Coordinates of C-alpha atoms and ligand atoms in Angstrom, one line a residue:
M1 CA 113.4 57.9 -79.9
N2 CA 114.6 54.9 -81.7
A3 CA 118.3 54.9 -80.9
T4 CA 120.1 51.6 -80.7
G5 CA 122.7 51.1 -78.0
Y6 CA 126.0 49.3 -78.7
F7 CA 127.6 47.9 -75.6
T8 CA 131.2 46.5 -75.6
H9 CA 134.5 46.6 -73.7
N10 CA 138.1 46.0 -74.5
D11 CA 138.2 43.4 -71.6
C12 CA 136.0 41.2 -73.9
R13 CA 138.9 41.2 -76.4
M14 CA 141.5 40.2 -73.9
H15 CA 139.8 36.9 -73.1
E16 CA 141.2 34.1 -75.2
M17 CA 141.4 30.4 -74.9
G18 CA 144.5 29.4 -76.8
P19 CA 145.9 29.4 -80.3
G20 CA 143.5 28.4 -83.1
H21 CA 140.4 28.5 -80.8
P22 CA 137.4 29.6 -83.0
E23 CA 135.9 31.7 -80.2
C24 CA 138.7 34.3 -80.6
P25 CA 139.2 38.0 -80.0
E26 CA 139.3 38.6 -83.8
R27 CA 135.5 38.0 -83.8
L28 CA 135.0 41.4 -82.2
D29 CA 137.4 43.0 -84.6
A30 CA 135.5 41.6 -87.5
I31 CA 132.3 43.2 -86.2
E32 CA 134.0 46.5 -85.4
D33 CA 135.6 46.6 -88.9
R34 CA 132.3 46.0 -90.6
L35 CA 130.4 48.6 -88.6
L36 CA 133.1 51.1 -89.2
A37 CA 133.4 50.5 -93.0
S38 CA 129.7 50.5 -93.5
G39 CA 129.0 53.6 -91.4
V40 CA 126.5 51.7 -89.3
G41 CA 128.6 52.2 -86.2
D42 CA 128.2 56.0 -86.5
A43 CA 124.5 55.6 -86.0
L44 CA 124.8 53.7 -82.7
D45 CA 124.8 55.0 -79.2
R46 CA 128.1 53.4 -78.1
R47 CA 128.6 52.6 -74.4
E48 CA 131.2 50.9 -72.3
A49 CA 130.0 47.7 -70.7
P50 CA 130.3 47.8 -66.9
L51 CA 131.3 44.8 -64.7
A52 CA 128.2 43.0 -63.6
A53 CA 127.7 42.7 -59.8
L54 CA 128.1 39.2 -58.4
G55 CA 124.6 39.5 -56.9
D56 CA 123.2 39.9 -60.4
I57 CA 125.3 37.0 -61.8
E58 CA 123.8 34.9 -59.0
L59 CA 120.3 35.6 -60.2
A60 CA 121.0 32.8 -62.8
H61 CA 124.0 30.9 -61.3
D62 CA 124.7 28.9 -58.2
R63 CA 126.8 30.9 -55.8
M64 CA 129.3 28.0 -55.4
M65 CA 129.7 27.9 -59.2
V66 CA 130.5 31.6 -59.4
A67 CA 133.0 31.2 -56.5
A68 CA 134.6 28.2 -58.2
I69 CA 135.2 30.2 -61.4
R70 CA 136.6 33.1 -59.3
G71 CA 138.9 30.6 -57.5
L72 CA 140.1 29.2 -60.8
S73 CA 140.8 32.7 -62.1
D74 CA 142.7 33.7 -58.9
H75 CA 144.8 30.4 -58.9
L76 CA 145.6 30.9 -62.5
A77 CA 147.2 34.2 -61.8
D78 CA 149.3 32.6 -59.0
D79 CA 150.2 29.6 -61.2
I80 CA 151.4 31.9 -64.0
D81 CA 153.6 33.8 -61.6
A82 CA 155.1 30.4 -60.6
G83 CA 155.8 29.6 -64.3
G84 CA 152.6 27.5 -64.9
P85 CA 150.4 27.4 -68.0
A86 CA 148.5 30.5 -69.3
Y87 CA 145.1 28.9 -69.2
A88 CA 142.8 27.1 -66.7
Q89 CA 140.8 24.5 -68.5
I90 CA 137.1 24.3 -67.6
D91 CA 136.2 21.7 -70.3
P92 CA 137.9 20.6 -73.5
D93 CA 136.5 23.6 -75.3
T94 CA 136.4 26.2 -72.6
A95 CA 139.2 27.9 -70.7
L96 CA 140.1 30.9 -68.7
N97 CA 143.0 33.2 -69.2
V98 CA 143.8 36.0 -66.7
H99 CA 141.4 38.4 -68.4
S100 CA 138.4 35.9 -68.7
W101 CA 136.9 36.7 -65.3
N102 CA 136.5 40.4 -66.1
A103 CA 135.5 39.6 -69.7
A104 CA 132.6 37.4 -68.4
L105 CA 131.5 40.1 -66.0
R106 CA 131.6 42.7 -68.8
A107 CA 129.6 40.4 -71.1
A108 CA 126.9 40.0 -68.4
G109 CA 127.3 43.7 -67.4
A110 CA 126.6 44.8 -71.0
A111 CA 123.3 43.0 -71.1
L112 CA 122.4 44.4 -67.7
A113 CA 123.3 48.0 -68.6
A114 CA 121.5 47.6 -71.9
T115 CA 118.4 46.4 -70.0
D116 CA 118.6 49.4 -67.7
S117 CA 119.0 51.8 -70.6
V118 CA 116.2 50.3 -72.6
M119 CA 113.9 50.3 -69.5
A120 CA 114.8 53.9 -68.8
G121 CA 113.8 54.8 -72.4
E122 CA 117.3 56.2 -73.2
I123 CA 117.5 53.8 -76.1
E124 CA 114.9 51.6 -77.8
N125 CA 117.0 48.5 -78.2
A126 CA 120.7 47.4 -77.9
F127 CA 123.3 45.1 -79.3
C128 CA 126.0 43.8 -77.0
A129 CA 129.3 43.0 -78.8
V130 CA 130.8 40.8 -76.1
R131 CA 132.6 37.6 -75.4
P132 CA 132.6 35.1 -73.9
P133 CA 129.2 34.0 -75.1
G134 CA 126.7 32.7 -72.6
H135 CA 123.9 30.4 -73.7
H136 CA 125.6 27.1 -72.9
A137 CA 126.4 28.2 -69.3
C138 CA 124.1 26.3 -66.9
H139 CA 123.0 27.2 -63.4
N140 CA 125.9 25.3 -61.8
K141 CA 128.3 24.7 -64.7
A142 CA 130.3 26.7 -67.3
M143 CA 130.7 24.9 -70.6
G144 CA 130.8 25.2 -74.4
F145 CA 132.9 28.4 -74.7
C146 CA 130.6 30.0 -72.1
I147 CA 131.2 31.2 -68.6
F148 CA 128.2 33.1 -67.4
N149 CA 124.8 33.1 -69.2
S150 CA 124.5 36.8 -69.9
V151 CA 121.0 36.6 -71.5
A152 CA 119.6 34.4 -68.7
I153 CA 121.0 36.8 -66.1
A154 CA 119.6 39.8 -67.9
A155 CA 116.2 38.1 -68.3
K156 CA 116.0 37.4 -64.6
Y157 CA 117.2 40.9 -63.8
A158 CA 114.4 42.4 -66.0
L159 CA 111.9 40.3 -64.0
E160 CA 113.4 40.7 -60.5
R161 CA 114.9 44.2 -60.6
H162 CA 112.6 46.0 -63.1
G163 CA 109.4 44.2 -62.1
L164 CA 108.5 42.9 -65.6
K165 CA 106.0 40.1 -65.6
R166 CA 106.8 38.4 -69.0
V167 CA 110.1 38.4 -71.0
A168 CA 110.9 36.4 -74.1
I169 CA 114.2 35.0 -75.2
V170 CA 114.9 34.3 -78.8
D171 CA 117.9 32.1 -79.6
F172 CA 118.9 31.8 -83.2
D173 CA 122.4 30.3 -82.6
V174 CA 123.0 27.1 -84.5
H175 CA 123.5 25.3 -81.1
H176 CA 120.8 24.6 -78.6
G177 CA 120.9 27.1 -75.7
N178 CA 121.0 24.3 -73.1
G179 CA 122.3 26.7 -70.4
T180 CA 119.4 29.1 -70.8
E181 CA 117.0 26.2 -70.8
D182 CA 118.6 24.8 -67.6
I183 CA 118.2 28.1 -65.8
L184 CA 114.8 29.1 -67.0
S185 CA 112.9 25.9 -67.7
G186 CA 109.6 25.9 -66.0
D187 CA 109.7 29.7 -65.2
E188 CA 106.4 30.8 -66.7
R189 CA 107.5 34.4 -66.7
V190 CA 109.8 33.5 -69.5
L191 CA 109.1 32.2 -73.0
M192 CA 112.2 30.9 -74.9
V193 CA 111.9 30.2 -78.6
S194 CA 114.8 28.6 -80.5
F195 CA 115.8 26.5 -83.5
F196 CA 119.0 24.6 -83.6
Q197 CA 120.8 22.0 -85.6
H198 CA 120.1 18.5 -84.3
P199 CA 121.7 16.1 -83.7
F200 CA 124.6 18.4 -82.8
Y201 CA 126.4 19.8 -79.8
P202 CA 125.3 20.0 -77.0
Y203 CA 122.9 17.1 -77.9
S204 CA 120.1 18.6 -75.8
G205 CA 116.8 20.3 -76.4
T206 CA 114.8 17.4 -77.8
G207 CA 112.6 15.0 -75.8
T208 CA 110.4 16.3 -73.0
H209 CA 110.9 19.9 -71.9
A210 CA 108.9 22.5 -70.0
G211 CA 106.0 24.3 -71.7
N212 CA 107.9 27.6 -71.7
M213 CA 110.6 26.2 -73.9
V214 CA 109.7 26.3 -77.6
N215 CA 112.5 24.1 -79.1
V216 CA 112.6 23.4 -82.9
P217 CA 115.4 21.0 -83.8
V218 CA 116.3 21.1 -87.5
P219 CA 118.6 18.7 -89.5
A220 CA 121.9 19.7 -91.0
Y221 CA 121.7 21.6 -94.3
T222 CA 118.3 23.2 -93.5
R223 CA 118.3 26.5 -95.4
G224 CA 117.1 30.0 -94.5
M225 CA 113.7 29.8 -96.2
E226 CA 112.8 26.7 -94.3
V227 CA 113.9 28.3 -91.0
R228 CA 111.7 31.3 -91.9
E229 CA 108.7 29.0 -92.3
I230 CA 109.4 27.5 -88.9
I231 CA 109.6 30.9 -87.3
E232 CA 106.4 32.0 -88.9
A233 CA 104.5 28.9 -88.0
I234 CA 105.9 28.1 -84.5
W235 CA 107.7 31.0 -82.9
I236 CA 105.6 33.9 -83.9
P237 CA 102.2 32.5 -82.7
R238 CA 103.7 31.6 -79.3
L239 CA 105.3 35.1 -79.0
E240 CA 102.1 36.8 -79.9
E241 CA 100.2 34.8 -77.4
F242 CA 102.7 35.4 -74.7
K243 CA 102.9 39.2 -75.2
P244 CA 106.4 39.7 -73.8
E245 CA 107.2 43.1 -72.2
M246 CA 110.8 42.8 -73.3
I247 CA 112.7 40.5 -75.7
F248 CA 116.2 39.2 -75.3
I249 CA 118.1 37.8 -78.2
S250 CA 120.8 35.1 -77.9
A251 CA 122.3 36.3 -81.2
G252 CA 124.6 33.6 -82.5
F253 CA 125.5 33.8 -86.2
D254 CA 126.9 30.3 -86.6
A255 CA 123.9 29.0 -88.5
H256 CA 125.4 31.0 -91.4
R257 CA 126.1 29.0 -94.6
D258 CA 129.8 30.0 -94.4
D259 CA 130.2 29.0 -90.8
E260 CA 132.3 25.8 -90.4
L261 CA 131.1 25.0 -86.8
G262 CA 127.5 24.4 -88.0
Q263 CA 125.9 23.0 -91.1
L264 CA 122.9 25.2 -91.6
G265 CA 122.3 27.5 -94.6
L266 CA 121.3 30.9 -93.3
V267 CA 122.7 34.1 -94.9
E268 CA 122.6 37.8 -94.0
Q269 CA 119.1 38.4 -95.4
D270 CA 117.8 35.6 -93.2
Y271 CA 119.2 37.4 -90.1
A272 CA 117.7 40.6 -91.2
W273 CA 114.3 38.9 -91.7
I274 CA 114.4 37.2 -88.3
T275 CA 115.4 40.4 -86.6
Q276 CA 112.5 42.3 -88.3
R277 CA 110.0 39.6 -87.2
I278 CA 111.3 39.9 -83.6
K279 CA 111.2 43.7 -83.8
D280 CA 107.5 43.5 -85.0
V281 CA 106.6 41.5 -81.9
A282 CA 108.5 43.9 -79.7
K283 CA 106.8 46.9 -81.3
R284 CA 103.3 45.4 -80.7
H285 CA 103.8 44.2 -77.1
A286 CA 107.1 45.5 -75.6
Q287 CA 107.4 49.1 -76.6
G288 CA 110.1 48.0 -79.0
R289 CA 112.4 46.8 -76.1
I290 CA 115.0 44.4 -77.3
V291 CA 118.4 43.5 -75.9
S292 CA 120.5 41.4 -78.2
S293 CA 123.8 39.7 -77.0
L294 CA 126.4 38.1 -79.2
E295 CA 126.7 34.3 -78.9
G296 CA 128.4 32.2 -81.6
G297 CA 129.5 33.0 -85.2
Y298 CA 133.0 31.8 -86.2
N299 CA 133.5 32.7 -89.8
L300 CA 134.9 36.2 -89.3
R301 CA 133.7 37.7 -92.6
A302 CA 130.2 36.1 -92.3
L303 CA 130.0 37.2 -88.7
G304 CA 130.8 40.8 -89.5
R305 CA 128.3 41.0 -92.4
S306 CA 125.6 39.2 -90.4
V307 CA 125.9 41.4 -87.3
E308 CA 125.7 44.4 -89.6
A309 CA 122.5 43.1 -91.1
H310 CA 121.1 42.4 -87.6
I311 CA 122.0 45.9 -86.4
R312 CA 120.7 47.6 -89.5
V313 CA 117.2 46.3 -88.7
L314 CA 117.5 47.0 -85.0
A315 CA 118.5 50.6 -85.8
D316 CA 116.2 51.2 -88.8
L317 CA 119.1 51.9 -91.1
Ligands
ZN401 ZN1 126.7 28.3 -81.4

């Protein structure tokens, strides 16, 4: 059994934040196109992402924050009926349309269903092709293109609902996963390892942080080989020592050389290499259990190629 699950839903395509926004529905099309053209998609166990239950969203988010997003979404529908704007703005970069609420629940639901399927042994690992992304979403605040923090929710779910004692989160997005840190900082059942461009949005992740957060800020124009050395020297020893029973990946591909939102120099082969190193740790300690969820990645062609490289390693193709 080494099947790889692929969780997605059309609702995730319906969420959009206005003309020209880089976090756009075409990102999912670029991934689907590449998986179709390469034949990689045929090898995957494709599943519909369910809507996450609010009780599970609230494993990581404040109940009032969830209610506030729900309220914004409900008011938006009323406002549109009255001739108002098509979007409810959360911050200058982040907005809701009438589909965003369901998209965010599907994005989290994908990670939860993937966790259930991996824990049940139906699949070895999974990739969730979802939007909105999640790793900037904090306990009590949506921000930075993110509404709910799907990976943090799924990590808490694996601990609380499946009774795991140690889960790791690997975040290779170009931006610091400040939301995940906000939610899980100090929770010794979780080890989070990340690298991120610094100084850069959201200008967090340096300075003092809890011992379960392994943050490696890197300067602009750092290339893939240097990132690999950091991973080998810093991430892998901590992961090996921690012995996670399951690994979640905040899979952002905006550290790609061609991505215009970041200034790092990774390419497809670097994503394949990183995925293989994570998979090696998962094989040794976690029965191979990995759930990977899409975060950033805004150059459509680079995104499609990078996700393909990532999934090829997950699925042994
Ligand atoms: Zn990012």
